[in-house]
Amino acid sequence: MLMLQHTTRAFDADLEDLGAKIREMAELSEHQVRDAIEALAKRDAELAKRVISADDRVDALQRAIDDKAVAMIARWQPMAVDLRGILGALGISHEIERIADLAENVAKRVLVLNRQFSNYEVMLQIQRMAQLVLEQLRLVIQSYERRDTAAATEVWRKDQEIDALNNSLFRELLTYMMEDPHTITPCTHLLFCAKNIERMGDHATNIAEAVYYIVKGQALAGERPTMDITKISPQPPLT
Amino acid sequence: MLMLQHTTRAFDADLEDLGAKIREMAELSEHQVRDAIEALAKRDAELAKRVISADDRVDALQRAIDDKAVAMIARWQPMAVDLRGILGALGISHEIERIADLAENVAKRVLVLNRQFSNYEVMLQIQRMAQLVLEQLRLVIQSYERRDTAAATEVWRKDQEIDALNNSLFRELLTYMMEDPHTITPCTHLLFCAKNIERMGDHATNIAEAVYYIVKGQALAGERPTMDITKISPQPPLT
């Protein structure tokens, strides 16, 4: 019994260490998102390049988490909630890596955009979307650390707000493109930037699903409510 | 020893069953991609709706694979290559699920596009991209079944061709948009369709990386060569 307790405590310490690595990776990725959006707002090519080169650090952290998770399964041969804790961490680190990838892609587009089409209203909306995504990411990582399924479900539900902002930005960018064909190329890149941010939100909801799975051992039920009419609107927004 | 052999055979049978489920999921997803592209080419809303509703079957298969993988780890407490075989299968099923998601997204855009901007040249390029992706997917699943890292590495390398087609399509669609602002909305949806196909290719390369990891126990080395200048071109393609 003493042996079992000892072993359990050692496993928990290992799992906490895994959680600390996830937090480190999440914080680095938040930083990447913030910097990419700042680079976009200021058309700061130097900052964009730093975001691009820092992506390697996120990838390295992911590999460290992968390796540790595999070693933990081999060492502890865990069952039930312990096994789900490790597999869930693996899934979460993949989602965070993709968020950082999307930040890198925004940074790459900053290099293409240069000083073209620096529209204040549009940037304000992009920044608002990014703030929502960063808040979602912060909350979902907190829900993971606290194994709080109610908080995770809340993140999962709130993703619609980001979709709604993306929809309105989509329509707005199309009007700019129609009014002045010279803006078509930069606006197209901004459409993809907004889409990238919207996809970061999707990855945050995937993390919420992983938290739910870790705690409950089953999938978060029901289709996620989507408000992304850029995907499903039966009529084109503008003609 | 007899016992060990017996157990090993039972584990292998379990792993083969997991592989069969992966194949089933991959074939269903290939079907979804093919139908989504056909729906796009013919602007066939009914076919598009069938693609959208069939996505649930892909999701159900993924859940079955997840459940089986977790049960296998708990039952067999596998190490080394056996453990990697299960974790790799988990990763591969997630990648396939995302490919099917992207096919569903193309199908949703068919409903928006309706009969607008049915350009023969553009559709030919989109179909060519989709054919390449389907070939990549077929080859990478085969490399998984044969545990063939050389074939997997080949898939990983060939992704550039899809990126190159996406680049040329990106430029072409921008010219149509500039020539006639009425095409801006439909062309934007086609840009996202092409991007979706390009992303399917990325997921096929992620599967290639998983195959390499399963066999070798390490990551496929080196940055993937990217030719996607819609992401990184220092100059906008057109002004």
Tab-separated table of N, CA and C in Angstrom, chain B residues 11-130:
chain	number	residue	atom	x	y	z
B	11	PHE	N	-2.004	-9.495	-29.907
B	11	PHE	CA	-1.738	-8.055	-30.034
B	11	PHE	C	-1.684	-7.648	-31.504
B	12	ASP	N	-0.965	-8.445	-32.294
B	12	ASP	CA	-0.843	-8.142	-33.731
B	12	ASP	C	-2.215	-8.135	-34.410
B	13	ALA	N	-3.067	-9.081	-34.010
B	13	ALA	CA	-4.409	-9.126	-34.592
B	13	ALA	C	-5.175	-7.849	-34.240
B	14	ASP	N	-4.999	-7.398	-32.995
B	14	ASP	CA	-5.631	-6.157	-32.548
B	14	ASP	C	-5.126	-4.966	-33.372
B	15	LEU	N	-3.811	-4.955	-33.595
B	15	LEU	CA	-3.196	-3.855	-34.339
B	15	LEU	C	-3.656	-3.878	-35.798
B	16	GLU	N	-3.822	-5.093	-36.346
B	16	GLU	CA	-4.318	-5.205	-37.725
B	16	GLU	C	-5.745	-4.701	-37.826
B	17	ASP	N	-6.516	-5.006	-36.810
B	17	ASP	CA	-7.895	-4.532	-36.788
B	17	ASP	C	-7.936	-2.997	-36.748
B	18	LEU	N	-7.020	-2.427	-35.964
B	18	LEU	CA	-6.902	-0.963	-35.905
B	18	LEU	C	-6.547	-0.427	-37.291
B	19	GLY	N	-5.596	-1.100	-37.953
B	19	GLY	CA	-5.191	-0.702	-39.302
B	19	GLY	C	-6.349	-0.786	-40.295
B	20	ALA	N	-7.191	-1.825	-40.142
B	20	ALA	CA	-8.347	-1.981	-41.042
B	20	ALA	C	-9.319	-0.820	-40.860
B	21	LYS	N	-9.479	-0.389	-39.606
B	21	LYS	CA	-10.370	0.746	-39.337
B	21	LYS	C	-9.808	2.029	-39.954
B	22	ILE	N	-8.487	2.182	-39.878
B	22	ILE	CA	-7.839	3.354	-40.491
B	22	ILE	C	-8.094	3.339	-42.002
B	23	ARG	N	-7.939	2.169	-42.610
B	23	ARG	CA	-8.176	2.059	-44.062
B	23	ARG	C	-9.615	2.425	-44.395
B	24	GLU	N	-10.543	1.900	-43.616
B	24	GLU	CA	-11.958	2.201	-43.855
B	24	GLU	C	-12.209	3.715	-43.786
B	25	MET	N	-11.620	4.335	-42.767
B	25	MET	CA	-11.784	5.779	-42.577
B	25	MET	C	-11.149	6.548	-43.731
B	26	ALA	N	-9.966	6.098	-44.174
B	26	ALA	CA	-9.268	6.777	-45.272
B	26	ALA	C	-10.072	6.666	-46.569
B	27	GLU	N	-10.640	5.472	-46.805
B	27	GLU	CA	-11.418	5.284	-48.043
B	27	GLU	C	-12.671	6.146	-48.043
B	28	LEU	N	-13.319	6.217	-46.878
B	28	LEU	CA	-14.505	7.062	-46.771
B	28	LEU	C	-14.139	8.526	-47.013
B	29	SER	N	-13.000	8.944	-46.470
B	29	SER	CA	-12.575	10.338	-46.631
B	29	SER	C	-12.193	10.642	-48.070
B	30	GLU	N	-11.520	9.699	-48.724
B	30	GLU	CA	-11.209	9.866	-50.155
B	30	GLU	C	-12.496	10.074	-50.939
B	31	HIS	N	-13.474	9.265	-50.621
B	31	HIS	CA	-14.785	9.367	-51.252
B	31	HIS	C	-15.381	10.761	-51.031
B	32	GLN	N	-15.262	11.256	-49.816
B	32	GLN	CA	-15.796	12.575	-49.480
B	32	GLN	C	-15.099	13.668	-50.300
B	33	VAL	N	-13.772	13.552	-50.418
B	33	VAL	CA	-13.009	14.542	-51.182
B	33	VAL	C	-13.457	14.510	-52.646
B	34	ARG	N	-13.527	13.295	-53.200
B	34	ARG	CA	-13.924	13.132	-54.599
B	34	ARG	C	-15.322	13.728	-54.844
B	35	ASP	N	-16.260	13.395	-53.973
B	35	ASP	CA	-17.630	13.894	-54.134
B	35	ASP	C	-17.696	15.419	-53.978
B	36	ALA	N	-16.932	15.953	-53.027
B	36	ALA	CA	-16.955	17.405	-52.797
B	36	ALA	C	-16.447	18.135	-54.039
B	37	ILE	N	-15.388	17.609	-54.648
B	37	ILE	CA	-14.824	18.250	-55.842
B	37	ILE	C	-15.781	18.102	-57.026
B	38	GLU	N	-16.416	16.929	-57.128
B	38	GLU	CA	-17.401	16.742	-58.205
B	38	GLU	C	-18.582	17.697	-58.014
B	39	ALA	N	-19.020	17.834	-56.777
B	39	ALA	CA	-20.121	18.763	-56.476
B	39	ALA	C	-19.724	20.190	-56.853
B	40	LEU	N	-18.464	20.529	-56.593
B	40	LEU	CA	-17.975	21.870	-56.927
B	40	LEU	C	-17.930	22.060	-58.446
B	41	ALA	N	-17.418	21.055	-59.151
B	41	ALA	CA	-17.282	21.159	-60.606
B	41	ALA	C	-18.640	21.280	-61.279
B	42	LYS	N	-19.609	20.496	-60.783
B	42	LYS	CA	-20.935	20.491	-61.407
B	42	LYS	C	-21.912	21.445	-60.723
B	43	ARG	N	-21.406	22.113	-59.656
B	43	ARG	CA	-22.304	22.939	-58.825
B	43	ARG	C	-23.561	22.133	-58.463
B	44	ASP	N	-23.311	20.940	-57.962
B	44	ASP	CA	-24.382	19.996	-57.640
B	44	ASP	C	-24.696	20.088	-56.137
B	45	ALA	N	-25.732	20.864	-55.816
B	45	ALA	CA	-26.065	21.127	-54.411
B	45	ALA	C	-26.492	19.851	-53.675
B	46	GLU	N	-27.173	18.951	-54.398
B	46	GLU	CA	-27.633	17.721	-53.739
B	46	GLU	C	-26.448	16.853	-53.311
B	47	LEU	N	-25.477	16.721	-54.217
B	47	LEU	CA	-24.272	15.953	-53.880
B	47	LEU	C	-23.521	16.627	-52.728
B	48	ALA	N	-23.454	17.947	-52.768
B	48	ALA	CA	-22.779	18.686	-51.697
B	48	ALA	C	-23.440	18.407	-50.345
B	49	LYS	N	-24.761	18.381	-50.342
B	49	LYS	CA	-25.486	18.111	-49.092
B	49	LYS	C	-25.209	16.693	-48.584
B	50	ARG	N	-25.074	15.754	-49.533
B	50	ARG	CA	-24.760	14.382	-49.105
B	50	ARG	C	-23.367	14.312	-48.464
B	51	VAL	N	-22.409	15.067	-49.034
B	51	VAL	CA	-21.064	15.116	-48.441
B	51	VAL	C	-21.149	15.655	-47.015
B	52	ILE	N	-21.926	16.736	-46.858
B	52	ILE	CA	-22.039	17.368	-45.530
B	52	ILE	C	-22.633	16.389	-44.519
B	53	SER	N	-23.674	15.675	-44.943
B	53	SER	CA	-24.316	14.783	-43.959
B	53	SER	C	-23.477	13.529	-43.702
B	54	ALA	N	-22.648	13.111	-44.659
B	54	ALA	CA	-21.832	11.900	-44.462
B	54	ALA	C	-20.633	12.140	-43.536
B	55	ASP	N	-20.352	13.411	-43.218
B	55	ASP	CA	-19.193	13.687	-42.362
B	55	ASP	C	-19.333	13.037	-40.986
B	56	ASP	N	-20.575	12.874	-40.529
B	56	ASP	CA	-20.814	12.218	-39.237
B	56	ASP	C	-20.231	10.811	-39.205
B	57	ARG	N	-20.276	10.125	-40.360
B	57	ARG	CA	-19.756	8.752	-40.398
B	57	ARG	C	-18.237	8.742	-40.195
B	58	VAL	N	-17.562	9.748	-40.762
B	58	VAL	CA	-16.110	9.854	-40.557
B	58	VAL	C	-15.820	10.091	-39.074
B	59	ASP	N	-16.577	11.009	-38.478
B	59	ASP	CA	-16.377	11.311	-37.062
B	59	ASP	C	-16.613	10.076	-36.194
B	60	ALA	N	-17.637	9.300	-36.545
B	60	ALA	CA	-17.945	8.094	-35.762
B	60	ALA	C	-16.796	7.086	-35.868
B	61	LEU	N	-16.229	6.951	-37.064
B	61	LEU	CA	-15.084	6.047	-37.239
B	61	LEU	C	-13.891	6.522	-36.419
B	62	GLN	N	-13.684	7.834	-36.398
B	62	GLN	CA	-12.564	8.348	-35.606
B	62	GLN	C	-12.739	8.031	-34.123
B	63	ARG	N	-13.976	8.204	-33.633
B	63	ARG	CA	-14.226	7.886	-32.219
B	63	ARG	C	-13.985	6.408	-31.945
B	64	ALA	N	-14.387	5.544	-32.896
B	64	ALA	CA	-14.177	4.098	-32.726
B	64	ALA	C	-12.678	3.778	-32.663
B	65	ILE	N	-11.890	4.462	-33.506
B	65	ILE	CA	-10.437	4.252	-33.508
B	65	ILE	C	-9.823	4.745	-32.193
B	66	ASP	N	-10.253	5.924	-31.765
B	66	ASP	CA	-9.776	6.467	-30.480
B	66	ASP	C	-10.043	5.472	-29.350
B	67	ASP	N	-11.290	5.004	-29.294
B	67	ASP	CA	-11.682	4.105	-28.204
B	67	ASP	C	-10.865	2.817	-28.249
B	68	LYS	N	-10.698	2.285	-29.455
B	68	LYS	CA	-9.960	1.036	-29.583
B	68	LYS	C	-8.494	1.226	-29.186
B	69	ALA	N	-7.914	2.346	-29.604
B	69	ALA	CA	-6.507	2.608	-29.286
B	69	ALA	C	-6.300	2.699	-27.775
B	70	VAL	N	-7.197	3.419	-27.112
B	70	VAL	CA	-7.074	3.572	-25.650
B	70	VAL	C	-7.236	2.208	-24.972
B	71	ALA	N	-8.221	1.434	-25.444
B	71	ALA	CA	-8.442	0.098	-24.867
B	71	ALA	C	-7.216	-0.790	-25.088
B	72	MET	N	-6.576	-0.660	-26.250
B	72	MET	CA	-5.396	-1.481	-26.539
B	72	MET	C	-4.215	-1.134	-25.630
B	73	ILE	N	-4.047	0.166	-25.388
B	73	ILE	CA	-2.944	0.566	-24.488
B	73	ILE	C	-3.199	0.011	-23.093
B	74	ALA	N	-4.450	0.146	-22.622
B	74	ALA	CA	-4.779	-0.343	-21.279
B	74	ALA	C	-4.640	-1.865	-21.209
B	75	ARG	N	-5.031	-2.554	-22.289
B	75	ARG	CA	-5.018	-4.022	-22.260
B	75	ARG	C	-3.612	-4.593	-22.405
B	76	TRP	N	-2.839	-4.055	-23.355
B	76	TRP	CA	-1.553	-4.675	-23.698
B	76	TRP	C	-0.357	-4.013	-23.031
B	77	GLN	N	-0.564	-2.814	-22.502
B	77	GLN	CA	0.538	-2.056	-21.909
B	77	GLN	C	1.795	-2.180	-22.768
B	78	PRO	N	1.662	-1.765	-24.007
B	78	PRO	CA	2.742	-1.973	-24.978
B	78	PRO	C	3.909	-1.007	-24.781
B	79	MET	N	5.061	-1.402	-25.298
B	79	MET	CA	6.263	-0.570	-25.229
B	79	MET	C	6.781	-0.362	-26.650
B	80	ALA	N	7.713	0.569	-26.759
B	80	ALA	CA	8.477	0.806	-27.999
B	80	ALA	C	7.605	0.789	-29.242
B	81	VAL	N	7.978	-0.047	-30.223
B	81	VAL	CA	7.311	0.011	-31.534
B	81	VAL	C	5.816	-0.321	-31.430
B	82	ASP	N	5.441	-1.185	-30.501
B	82	ASP	CA	4.019	-1.511	-30.324
B	82	ASP	C	3.236	-0.288	-29.854
B	83	LEU	N	3.814	0.433	-28.893
B	83	LEU	CA	3.164	1.644	-28.377
B	83	LEU	C	3.097	2.711	-29.470
B	84	ARG	N	4.201	2.836	-30.200
B	84	ARG	CA	4.222	3.834	-31.280
B	84	ARG	C	3.186	3.495	-32.355
B	85	GLY	N	2.983	2.182	-32.587
B	85	GLY	CA	1.989	1.764	-33.581
B	85	GLY	C	0.595	2.237	-33.213
B	86	ILE	N	0.293	2.191	-31.918
B	86	ILE	CA	-1.038	2.625	-31.466
B	86	ILE	C	-1.138	4.150	-31.465
B	87	LEU	N	-0.120	4.813	-30.898
B	87	LEU	CA	-0.159	6.277	-30.846
B	87	LEU	C	-0.141	6.868	-32.258
B	88	GLY	N	0.632	6.237	-33.141
B	88	GLY	CA	0.672	6.692	-34.536
B	88	GLY	C	-0.695	6.571	-35.197
B	89	ALA	N	-1.384	5.448	-34.942
B	89	ALA	CA	-2.714	5.247	-35.520
B	89	ALA	C	-3.682	6.322	-35.020
B	90	LEU	N	-3.559	6.661	-33.730
B	90	LEU	CA	-4.381	7.740	-33.163
B	90	LEU	C	-4.158	9.037	-33.931
B	91	GLY	N	-2.875	9.362	-34.137
B	91	GLY	CA	-2.533	10.592	-34.857
B	91	GLY	C	-3.039	10.568	-36.284
B	92	ILE	N	-2.876	9.427	-36.954
B	92	ILE	CA	-3.297	9.313	-38.353
B	92	ILE	C	-4.813	9.495	-38.473
B	93	SER	N	-5.560	8.912	-37.538
B	93	SER	CA	-7.020	9.041	-37.631
B	93	SER	C	-7.447	10.504	-37.458
B	94	HIS	N	-6.716	11.249	-36.619
B	94	HIS	CA	-7.037	12.682	-36.477
B	94	HIS	C	-6.769	13.438	-37.776
B	95	GLU	N	-5.674	13.107	-38.431
B	95	GLU	CA	-5.352	13.774	-39.704
B	95	GLU	C	-6.413	13.460	-40.765
B	96	ILE	N	-6.832	12.198	-40.828
B	96	ILE	CA	-7.846	11.816	-41.820
B	96	ILE	C	-9.159	12.547	-41.539
B	97	GLU	N	-9.479	12.666	-40.257
B	97	GLU	CA	-10.722	13.362	-39.889
B	97	GLU	C	-10.691	14.802	-40.390
B	98	ARG	N	-9.504	15.428	-40.302
B	98	ARG	CA	-9.411	16.821	-40.757
B	98	ARG	C	-9.511	16.929	-42.273
B	99	ILE	N	-8.985	15.933	-42.977
B	99	ILE	CA	-9.131	15.922	-44.442
B	99	ILE	C	-10.624	15.880	-44.808
B	100	ALA	N	-11.360	15.018	-44.113
B	100	ALA	CA	-12.804	14.924	-44.373
B	100	ALA	C	-13.509	16.229	-44.010
B	101	ASP	N	-13.074	16.868	-42.913
B	101	ASP	CA	-13.635	18.176	-42.529
B	101	ASP	C	-13.453	19.197	-43.642
B	102	LEU	N	-12.275	19.196	-44.251
B	102	LEU	CA	-11.984	20.156	-45.320
B	102	LEU	C	-12.838	19.867	-46.550
B	103	ALA	N	-13.090	18.563	-46.818
B	103	ALA	CA	-13.990	18.200	-47.918
B	103	ALA	C	-15.393	18.721	-47.612
B	104	GLU	N	-15.807	18.580	-46.354
B	104	GLU	CA	-17.127	19.097	-45.964
B	104	GLU	C	-17.192	20.611	-46.168
B	105	ASN	N	-16.094	21.301	-45.827
B	105	ASN	CA	-16.072	22.754	-46.000
B	105	ASN	C	-16.186	23.151	-47.472
B	106	VAL	N	-15.527	22.390	-48.354
B	106	VAL	CA	-15.672	22.638	-49.801
B	106	VAL	C	-17.141	22.455	-50.194
B	107	ALA	N	-17.761	21.384	-49.697
B	107	ALA	CA	-19.168	21.111	-50.021
B	107	ALA	C	-20.061	22.260	-49.553
B	108	LYS	N	-19.777	22.817	-48.367
B	108	LYS	CA	-20.576	23.940	-47.868
B	108	LYS	C	-20.447	25.155	-48.781
B	109	ARG	N	-19.248	25.350	-49.318
B	109	ARG	CA	-19.049	26.489	-50.223
B	109	ARG	C	-19.779	26.282	-51.555
B	110	VAL	N	-19.972	25.023	-51.963
B	110	VAL	CA	-20.748	24.749	-53.188
B	110	VAL	C	-22.157	25.339	-53.037
B	111	LEU	N	-22.720	25.206	-51.845
B	111	LEU	CA	-24.066	25.739	-51.598
B	111	LEU	C	-24.086	27.259	-51.714
B	112	VAL	N	-22.997	27.913	-51.340
B	112	VAL	CA	-22.912	29.375	-51.455
B	112	VAL	C	-22.697	29.786	-52.908
B	113	LEU	N	-21.838	29.028	-53.598
B	113	LEU	CA	-21.443	29.414	-54.956
B	113	LEU	C	-22.577	29.296	-55.952
B	114	ASN	N	-23.391	28.255	-55.742
B	114	ASN	CA	-24.483	28.023	-56.682
B	114	ASN	C	-23.927	27.977	-58.107
B	115	ARG	N	-24.478	28.757	-59.039
B	115	ARG	CA	-24.008	28.650	-60.425
B	115	ARG	C	-23.048	29.770	-60.820
B	116	GLN	N	-22.648	30.564	-59.808
B	116	GLN	CA	-21.766	31.689	-60.105
B	116	GLN	C	-20.366	31.259	-60.534
B	117	PHE	N	-19.802	32.016	-61.426
B	117	PHE	CA	-18.411	31.886	-61.851
B	117	PHE	C	-17.994	30.434	-62.061
B	118	SER	N	-18.589	29.834	-63.095
B	118	SER	CA	-18.255	28.453	-63.411
B	118	SER	C	-17.189	28.470	-64.508
B	119	ASN	N	-15.951	28.689	-64.091
B	119	ASN	CA	-14.856	28.856	-65.046
B	119	ASN	C	-14.145	27.526	-65.293
B	120	TYR	N	-14.083	27.143	-66.560
B	120	TYR	CA	-13.559	25.830	-66.919
B	120	TYR	C	-12.076	25.651	-66.526
B	121	GLU	N	-11.253	26.653	-66.851
B	121	GLU	CA	-9.812	26.564	-66.568
B	121	GLU	C	-9.543	26.417	-65.066
B	122	VAL	N	-10.262	27.239	-64.304
B	122	VAL	CA	-10.075	27.212	-62.848
B	122	VAL	C	-10.474	25.845	-62.284
B	123	MET	N	-11.626	25.334	-62.759
B	123	MET	CA	-12.075	24.040	-62.233
B	123	MET	C	-11.102	22.919	-62.602
B	124	LEU	N	-10.509	23.028	-63.794
B	124	LEU	CA	-9.543	22.033	-64.220
B	124	LEU	C	-8.354	22.004	-63.254
B	125	GLN	N	-7.896	23.179	-62.855
B	125	GLN	CA	-6.762	23.252	-61.926
B	125	GLN	C	-7.134	22.723	-60.544
B	126	ILE	N	-8.348	23.070	-60.097
B	126	ILE	CA	-8.799	22.579	-58.794
B	126	ILE	C	-8.889	21.051	-58.819
B	127	GLN	N	-9.424	20.524	-59.931
B	127	GLN	CA	-9.534	19.063	-60.035
B	127	GLN	C	-8.155	18.399	-60.080
B	128	ARG	N	-7.208	19.051	-60.745
B	128	ARG	CA	-5.842	18.522	-60.813
B	128	ARG	C	-5.225	18.489	-59.403
B	129	MET	N	-5.429	19.558	-58.648
B	129	MET	CA	-4.931	19.601	-57.268
B	129	MET	C	-5.542	18.474	-56.439
B	130	ALA	N	-6.863	18.308	-56.598
B	130	ALA	CA	-7.564	17.289	-55.812
B	130	ALA	C	-7.072	15.890	-56.176
